[in-house]
Each structure stands twice: as structure tokens, then as C-alpha cells.
Amino acid sequence: MNKTLRSLLLCASLVALPFAAVQAAEGPTLRLATEGAYPPFNYYTADGQLAGFDIEIGKALCERMQAKCSLVAQDWDGIIPALLARKYDVIIASMFITEERRQKVAFSDPYQKSAMTFVVPKDSELQDFSPAAMAGKTIGAQGATTQADYLMARFPDSDVRLYPTQDAVNLDLVSGRLDAQVGDMIPMLDWTRKSTDGSCCRLAGEPISDPKYVGEGVGMALRKEDEQLRLALNQALASIIADGTYKAINDKFFSVNLLTLEQ
Amino acid sequence: MDWLTYLSFGDAGWGDELLQGLGVTLALALATLPVGLLLGLLVAALALFGARPARALALAFSTTLRGLPELLTLFIIYHGVGMGLNALLRWYNPAAGYLELSPFIAGVLALGLVFAAYSSEVWRGAWQALDGGQREAGQAMGLRRLTIFRVIELPQLLRLALPGLGNLWINLLKDTALVSVIALSDLMRMANIAVGTTKKPFLFFLVVCLAYWGVCLLCECLLGRMERRANRGYRSGGAAA
Amino acid sequence: MMDILMRFSGQLLAGAGLTLQLTAIAALLACALALPLAIARCSERGLLRWPIRLFVSFFRGTPLLAQLFLVYYGSGQFRAELSQLGLWWFFRDPYYCALLTFVLNSTAYQVEILRGGLRAVPYGQIEAGVAMGLSRFNQYRTIILPNAYRIAFPALGNEIILLLKGSAVVSVITLFDVMGQTRRIFSQTFDLSVYLWAALLYLLMTSAFVWLWHRLELGLTRHQRARQAPSTATSLASKRVSAGVSP
């Protein structure tokens, strides 16, 4: 009993060793983080790889800056705390630039503009999306997003449901648990037009471009003290926009120009 | 039979990702076990034989960690220890690089502390059930404290504590599902990712449940064998099971 | 730290209300459901034993989080079929999905606990009941069940505490219990102290429950302790006799 137990414990500790990841200072590798649950900006393919618009822009920027880059996925509601805890250096996950977030992190120049929109089932009778008309209705959004802040601030009389991922919101809208959801316009366009489950639903109402929630657009988040990195990223971004690399990646995914939202 | 396609190995199916996730789940549980057992033994020793402040500390540790949901403990350790470690590092050396707390380590810490709190109760109960006379005999023979523990008490402790610890191990296996919430690529998380892409939640979550069930049944079988072996040579007291 | 408490105490308390409500209703329903199942499990006729064993094994051998996802998102996948059966209104609401999962889970654990309690009832008392000509129903009502529940009382209390703590996972399916409120507040403020307040809240709830359960147990086992003080009674009686008063 003693010998077997001892050897079992030894094996257990050895198994754990490869996973122990307490690393000291890093070399020149730039560590990017994304969510991985927000198609077509960042998502997992069937063979477990991260892909999407954000990932391609990130790779293009790294190439332009001639830096070695690594990519990790992080759950949305821990993505900023983990950046502040120095788990990685840049967040490139379609994050809206807002005043509230600026209090914690710094942002690069916007690399995408967007607005928020309501999405409803195709057969929905909802026409009016003002807070008064939506009182008592069930509205969903992903938690820790500007959409969630918008809903909680402006729609106190509605039944607001927050989900850990955008996919979960979509699942519940499809199954009919939600009367509507509020999402980021470009991914919602993509979802309703291109995916099989999204064909149940359509965008509705006026696009919401309240600057408090939509801000100047979508940017990359960095720690406030990494000013050099921020300038380098901005330079690289301007460069890939100027020489058409950005447009190539844009057109690969969307028919809309993401910098100006023109068709 | 397109559910077979979804579960297949290779590029089109999610079978290999799920299997990988299962591997991470088992690795997490196996890594937590020694941490939880040793810490629990230490806490039990403090609670039984320590001075007053040590006993109070042990009791506080055990009560607090058993009174909190594991999910909460996991969040506090994941967000808190990461921030704390880096603050400590920068206070010591302002120009220092970064210390990364992987979700795996956070999971091992959180689950290990919870396991230690529960196992300290099991160890304590087992220790109190030991025959004090044997310890005294060891002392009379002039054996050192540690030798008495190693040679006389520990073998008996293991036998008495095994059922309780076995239950805790099964609970640990199930609690590892919670680390999926802090982005560790265990079985639960891989299933969530698969559901996100395939939109077939019932299939994947059923597979996850069956996988956990299978592993638990296997462990219960093994634990039964271990208990029978540990109890060989002892006449069973009380009514036959 | 304190400003977090002042700004968000209302929301945290509302979360606590939901946690307690969910736990209490689930525990009561599971208690009602576990009783017939436990009795059937212990019966000699093996017809119902195997399905119950399978049920218990499944719900004790799988994580609560997985069960919750299976019920909530799994039912969403079958919305059309459920609507046809007229059950969609139930599965549409995350509260009912959570309640169903907790009831099934807790029933499985309580069946095992009650089984232990039922087996520990001293057989002599049951024999006495049979000798007195009590019907099976009355045997259960007057002898077996009171004893079984009293024996199983501490373990039942443990199970309810585990249910209370396990309820934290409902935050993942959009319910704003203590955990859900805490995560929402953290995502807005990034202040870690909100988790510490949540921890304090859970400790308060579990401690209060442990105290309450202990008082209940003292009340239920009063007759077992009264037997241990004959010395006081006899010494009082002897004092009365020596003082010339009839005992």
C-alpha cells in the first residue's frame, strides 16, 4: 500500500510538471490575446485553431513591426484583468473604445468602426425599440460588453439577460428564450446573413451609435505604461491601411468597409 | 448519423479536441491530489496537536474554504493571486518582467485548497479513531515523533481515511469542470467551443456527462478494490454490508 | 472596499435572496421526491431498484455544471418538439431549468442519504411494530421514518449546504444570484473586493444555516439526551425524601 501510494503520488507530480507555467521575463515576443468566440472577428475552426479578422490584422501588424507574435485566447470577462496582470501585452478582440475602459487601459487608434443594433427573430412584431416600448421584454447581450452596459443603463424595466459568450446569446435567441438581443452590428450582419442558425433572425431598429457606448470605434487595448508599444502599433496600423493590406483582409471577410462603414 | 461526424477525430470532427480536454481534466485532478492530501494532513495535524493559535488557524481555514462555493474560490484565486504576485514582484524589483499565473496553476491552487479543507476533516476523524495506546508504546520505545507517525500512525490512517478521501477524489473530478469558466482548455471548455461552432448543445453536453460518469464509475471501481485490499486481515465490525 | 459595499449592497442582497429561494425550493422538492424513491430502492422486489440506481449513479457521477448546460442549452435545441408537447414555457425560463437540475441532482444525493438512514433503523423496533399488528404504512409513519430522518439529519444538512454552494453555477445561465451579481459588478469596476464581499455573504448564509440545523437537531434528539441525567433526578428525589416530602 505504501509503495503503490508513493509511486502514484510521484507519477501525479510528474504529470503536472509540463503544465506548470510560471515564467519569468519574456524576450521580444509580442503576446496578443483574443476571445475566440466572436465570429467572424475571432473564432475557433473545427481543428481547434484561432482564426478571424482580428487574428489576420494582428498577424499583419506583427509582420509590419517585424516582431515575433504569440496568440492566446481568454474569456471575455477576464480579458482586461489578465492584461493588467501582464498575462499578455495586447488585446485584439473587437473591443470598443469607451471612456470607462480608458480609465483602466490605453487604446491604439481605431482599426474598425461599428455600431450596435437590435436583433430579433424574423417573425417578431417588435417595431419600437425605445426603453418604454421594450419594458417587460427579455433582451439578451454578452456580459462585460458595451451592449450590456447600454442595456443595463437605458433599459431598467426590461428583463436583461447577460451571457458569458456571444454564441450563448445567439443560441438563446434562436431557441426563443429572448425577445431580442443587442449586438455589435458587423458580427450580427454576418451572423444573420451567412450562418444557418442566424437565418432565423434579422437586424431591427436604428443602429445605436451613442458615443458613450460605441465611442470612437474598435481598438486594441494595452497597458497604460506601454506607450512605446502603442505608438509602434499605430504606426504599423497606418502603414497597412495605406498600402492596401488592410483592405485585402477587410474584403476577405466583409463587403462593408470597416473603417468608414460604407458599402 | 451525423452525430458520429461531429464526434470523429481529425479536422472535421471534435472528437480529438474533446479527448485532449479530457486529458487536461485528468491532469488537473492528478496534480491537485498530492497538494490537497499533504496540505490537508498538515492542517489536521495542526488542528489536533497544535498550540491554541495553530488550532484556531486550522479551524478557520477549514471552515472558510468549506463554506465558500468552489467557483467563487476559483475566481478569487485566479484574479487575486495573479494581481498579488505581480504586485509583490514589482515591489521587490520595479523593473522586473512578468510572472504568469496559468489557469492550470490557479485551478490546482484553488481546488487544492478546497480539497485540503475537506480532507483535513477526514484525516482528523481517522486520526482520532486511532488507538492512542500504540502511539504511547512507540514513545515508550523511544521512537522519534516523526518515526512514530511514519511507521505506526500513517499506515492505519490511510486505511481509515480511504473511504472519505475516495469520495473527495470523485468530487474533485467533478469540480474540475468549473475551471472551464476561467479559460482552461479542459473537457467542459472544449465542449463549449464545439457547441459554439456546431450548434448541437445536447449532443456535446451529453457526451461530456457520459465521459465524466464513465471516469467516476471507473474510479469507484478502483477505490472499492483499494479499500478491500486495505482492509485485508481485518474482521469487519458491525452488520455485513 | 467599503464604497463597493455601499454602491452594490442592494444588488448583492437581491442575489442572496435568489440563491436562498432556489436552494430552499429545490431542497424541499428533492426531499419529497427522494422519500418514495429511497423506500423503493430499499424494497426487496428488485423491479424499481435498478432504474433508481442508474438515476442516482448518473446524477452523482456528473458535474452539476454539465447537468445544467445539458438541461438549459440542450432543451433550447429541442424547442420545436417541446413546444408541441406544451412544455416550452417551462424550459424557456432559466430559473425553471436550474430548479429542475437542482431537484434531480439533490434527489439523487438524498436518496443515498435516506437509504443509509433507513438501513440504520434498529430492527427490533420494526419487529415490535409488526408484533403490534401495525400495517406497513403505519410502521413507516410511526417507527421507521421518524428514526430514519433523525439518523440522517446531519447528512441531510450537509447536502443542503452543498446545494447552496453549488447554486453558484447558475450565474453561467444568466441568473443573477450572488455569484451572477458579483461577476457583473466585477466586469464593471474590476475591483477584486466585490468577490470578498460575496465570500462573506456565502459564509454568513452557510453559518446561519449550520446554526439553524444544529438547533433543529437538538430539538429532535432531546429525548435521547434526557435519559442521560438520571443522577440529577434521583438525587432530587432522595433530597425530597430526606426532607420529609413525598417524591
Coordinates of N, CA and C in Angstrom, one line a residue, chain C residues 168-237:
Chain C
A168 N -24.1 28.4 -7.1 CA -23.3 29.4 -7.7 C -23.2 29.3 -9.2
V169 N -23.3 28.0 -9.7 CA -23.1 27.8 -11.1 C -24.3 28.4 -12.0
V170 N -25.4 28.8 -11.4 CA -26.5 29.3 -12.2 C -26.1 30.6 -12.8
S171 N -25.0 31.3 -12.3 CA -24.6 32.5 -12.8 C -24.2 32.4 -14.3
V172 N -23.9 31.2 -14.7 CA -23.5 30.9 -16.1 C -24.7 30.8 -17.0
I173 N -25.9 30.6 -16.5 CA -27.1 30.7 -17.4 C -28.0 31.8 -17.1
T174 N -27.3 33.0 -16.9 CA -28.0 34.3 -16.9 C -28.8 34.6 -15.6
L175 N -28.7 33.7 -14.6 CA -29.5 34.1 -13.4 C -28.6 34.9 -12.5
F176 N -29.2 36.0 -11.9 CA -28.4 36.9 -11.1 C -28.5 36.5 -9.6
D177 N -27.9 35.4 -9.3 CA -27.8 35.0 -7.8 C -26.6 35.8 -7.3
V178 N -26.1 35.4 -6.1 CA -24.9 36.2 -5.6 C -23.8 36.2 -6.5
M179 N -23.4 35.0 -7.1 CA -22.3 34.9 -8.0 C -22.5 35.7 -9.3
G180 N -23.7 35.7 -9.8 CA -24.1 36.4 -11.0 C -23.9 37.9 -10.8
Q181 N -24.5 38.4 -9.7 CA -24.3 39.8 -9.4 C -22.9 40.2 -9.2
T182 N -22.1 39.3 -8.5 CA -20.7 39.6 -8.3 C -19.9 39.7 -9.6
R183 N -20.1 38.8 -10.5 CA -19.4 38.8 -11.7 C -19.8 40.1 -12.6
R184 N -21.1 40.4 -12.5 CA -21.5 41.6 -13.2 C -20.8 42.9 -12.7
I185 N -20.8 43.0 -11.3 CA -20.2 44.1 -10.7 C -18.7 44.2 -11.0
F186 N -18.0 43.0 -11.0 CA -16.6 43.0 -11.2 C -16.3 43.4 -12.7
S187 N -17.2 43.0 -13.6 CA -16.9 43.4 -15.0 C -17.1 44.9 -15.2
Q188 N -17.8 45.5 -14.3 CA -17.9 47.0 -14.5 C -16.8 47.7 -13.7
T189 N -16.4 47.2 -12.6 CA -15.5 48.0 -11.8 C -14.1 47.4 -11.7
F190 N -13.9 46.1 -12.0 CA -12.6 45.5 -11.9 C -12.0 45.5 -10.5
D191 N -12.9 45.7 -9.5 CA -12.4 45.8 -8.2 C -12.6 44.4 -7.5
L192 N -11.4 43.8 -7.1 CA -11.5 42.5 -6.6 C -12.3 42.3 -5.3
S193 N -12.4 43.5 -4.6 CA -13.1 43.4 -3.3 C -14.5 42.9 -3.3
V194 N -15.1 43.1 -4.5 CA -16.5 42.6 -4.6 C -16.6 41.1 -4.4
Y195 N -15.6 40.3 -4.9 CA -15.5 38.9 -4.6 C -15.4 38.6 -3.1
L196 N -14.6 39.4 -2.4 CA -14.5 39.2 -1.0 C -15.8 39.4 -0.3
W197 N -16.6 40.4 -0.7 CA -17.9 40.6 -0.1 C -18.8 39.4 -0.4
A198 N -18.7 38.9 -1.6 CA -19.6 37.8 -2.0 C -19.2 36.6 -1.1
A199 N -17.8 36.4 -0.8 CA -17.4 35.3 0.0 C -18.0 35.5 1.4
L200 N -18.0 36.7 1.9 CA -18.5 37.0 3.2 C -20.0 36.6 3.3
L201 N -20.7 37.0 2.2 CA -22.1 36.7 2.2 C -22.4 35.2 2.2
Y202 N -21.6 34.4 1.4 CA -21.8 33.0 1.4 C -21.5 32.4 2.8
L203 N -20.4 32.9 3.4 CA -20.1 32.4 4.7 C -21.2 32.6 5.7
L204 N -21.8 33.9 5.6 CA -22.9 34.2 6.5 C -24.1 33.2 6.3
M205 N -24.4 33.0 5.0 CA -25.5 32.1 4.8 C -25.3 30.7 5.3
T206 N -24.1 30.2 5.0 CA -23.8 28.8 5.4 C -23.7 28.7 6.9
S207 N -23.1 29.7 7.6 CA -23.0 29.6 9.0 C -24.4 29.7 9.7
A208 N -25.2 30.6 9.2 CA -26.6 30.7 9.7 C -27.3 29.4 9.6
F209 N -27.2 28.8 8.4 CA -27.9 27.5 8.2 C -27.4 26.4 9.1
V210 N -26.0 26.4 9.3 CA -25.4 25.3 10.1 C -26.0 25.5 11.6
W211 N -26.1 26.8 12.0 CA -26.6 27.0 13.4 C -28.0 26.6 13.5
L212 N -28.8 27.0 12.5 CA -30.3 26.6 12.5 C -30.4 25.1 12.5
W213 N -29.7 24.4 11.6 CA -29.8 23.0 11.5 C -29.4 22.3 12.8
H214 N -28.4 22.8 13.5 CA -28.0 22.3 14.7 C -29.0 22.4 15.8
R215 N -29.7 23.6 15.8 CA -30.8 23.8 16.8 C -31.9 22.9 16.6
L216 N -32.2 22.7 15.2 CA -33.3 21.7 14.9 C -32.9 20.3 15.4
E217 N -31.7 20.0 15.2 CA -31.2 18.6 15.6 C -31.3 18.5 17.1
L218 N -30.9 19.5 17.8 CA -31.0 19.4 19.3 C -32.5 19.2 19.7
G219 N -33.4 19.9 19.1 CA -34.8 19.7 19.4 C -35.3 18.3 19.1
L220 N -34.9 17.8 18.0 CA -35.3 16.5 17.6 C -34.8 15.3 18.4
T221 N -33.6 15.6 19.0 CA -32.9 14.5 19.7 C -33.0 14.7 21.2
R222 N -33.9 15.6 21.7 CA -34.0 15.9 23.1 C -34.2 14.7 23.9
H223 N -35.1 13.8 23.4 CA -35.4 12.6 24.2 C -34.2 11.7 24.4
Q224 N -33.3 11.8 23.5 CA -32.1 10.9 23.6 C -31.1 11.4 24.7
R225 N -31.2 12.8 24.9 CA -30.3 13.3 25.9 C -30.9 13.3 27.3
A226 N -32.2 13.3 27.4 CA -32.8 13.4 28.7 C -32.5 12.1 29.5
R227 N -32.3 11.0 28.8 CA -32.0 9.8 29.5 C -30.7 9.8 30.2
Q228 N -29.8 10.8 29.9 CA -28.5 10.7 30.4 C -28.4 11.5 31.7
A229 N -29.5 12.0 32.3 CA -29.4 12.7 33.6 C -30.2 12.1 34.7
P230 N -30.1 10.8 34.9 CA -30.9 10.1 36.0 C -30.3 10.5 37.3
S231 N -29.0 10.8 37.4 CA -28.4 11.1 38.7 C -29.0 12.3 39.3
T232 N -29.3 13.3 38.5 CA -29.9 14.6 39.0 C -31.3 14.2 39.5
A233 N -32.0 13.4 38.7 CA -33.4 13.1 39.1 C -33.5 12.4 40.4
T234 N -32.6 11.3 40.5 CA -32.6 10.5 41.8 C -32.1 11.3 42.9
S235 N -31.1 12.2 42.7 CA -30.6 12.9 43.9 C -31.7 13.9 44.3
L236 N -32.4 14.5 43.4 CA -33.5 15.4 43.8 C -34.6 14.6 44.6
A237 N -34.9 13.4 44.0 CA -35.9 12.6 44.7 C -35.4 12.3 46.1

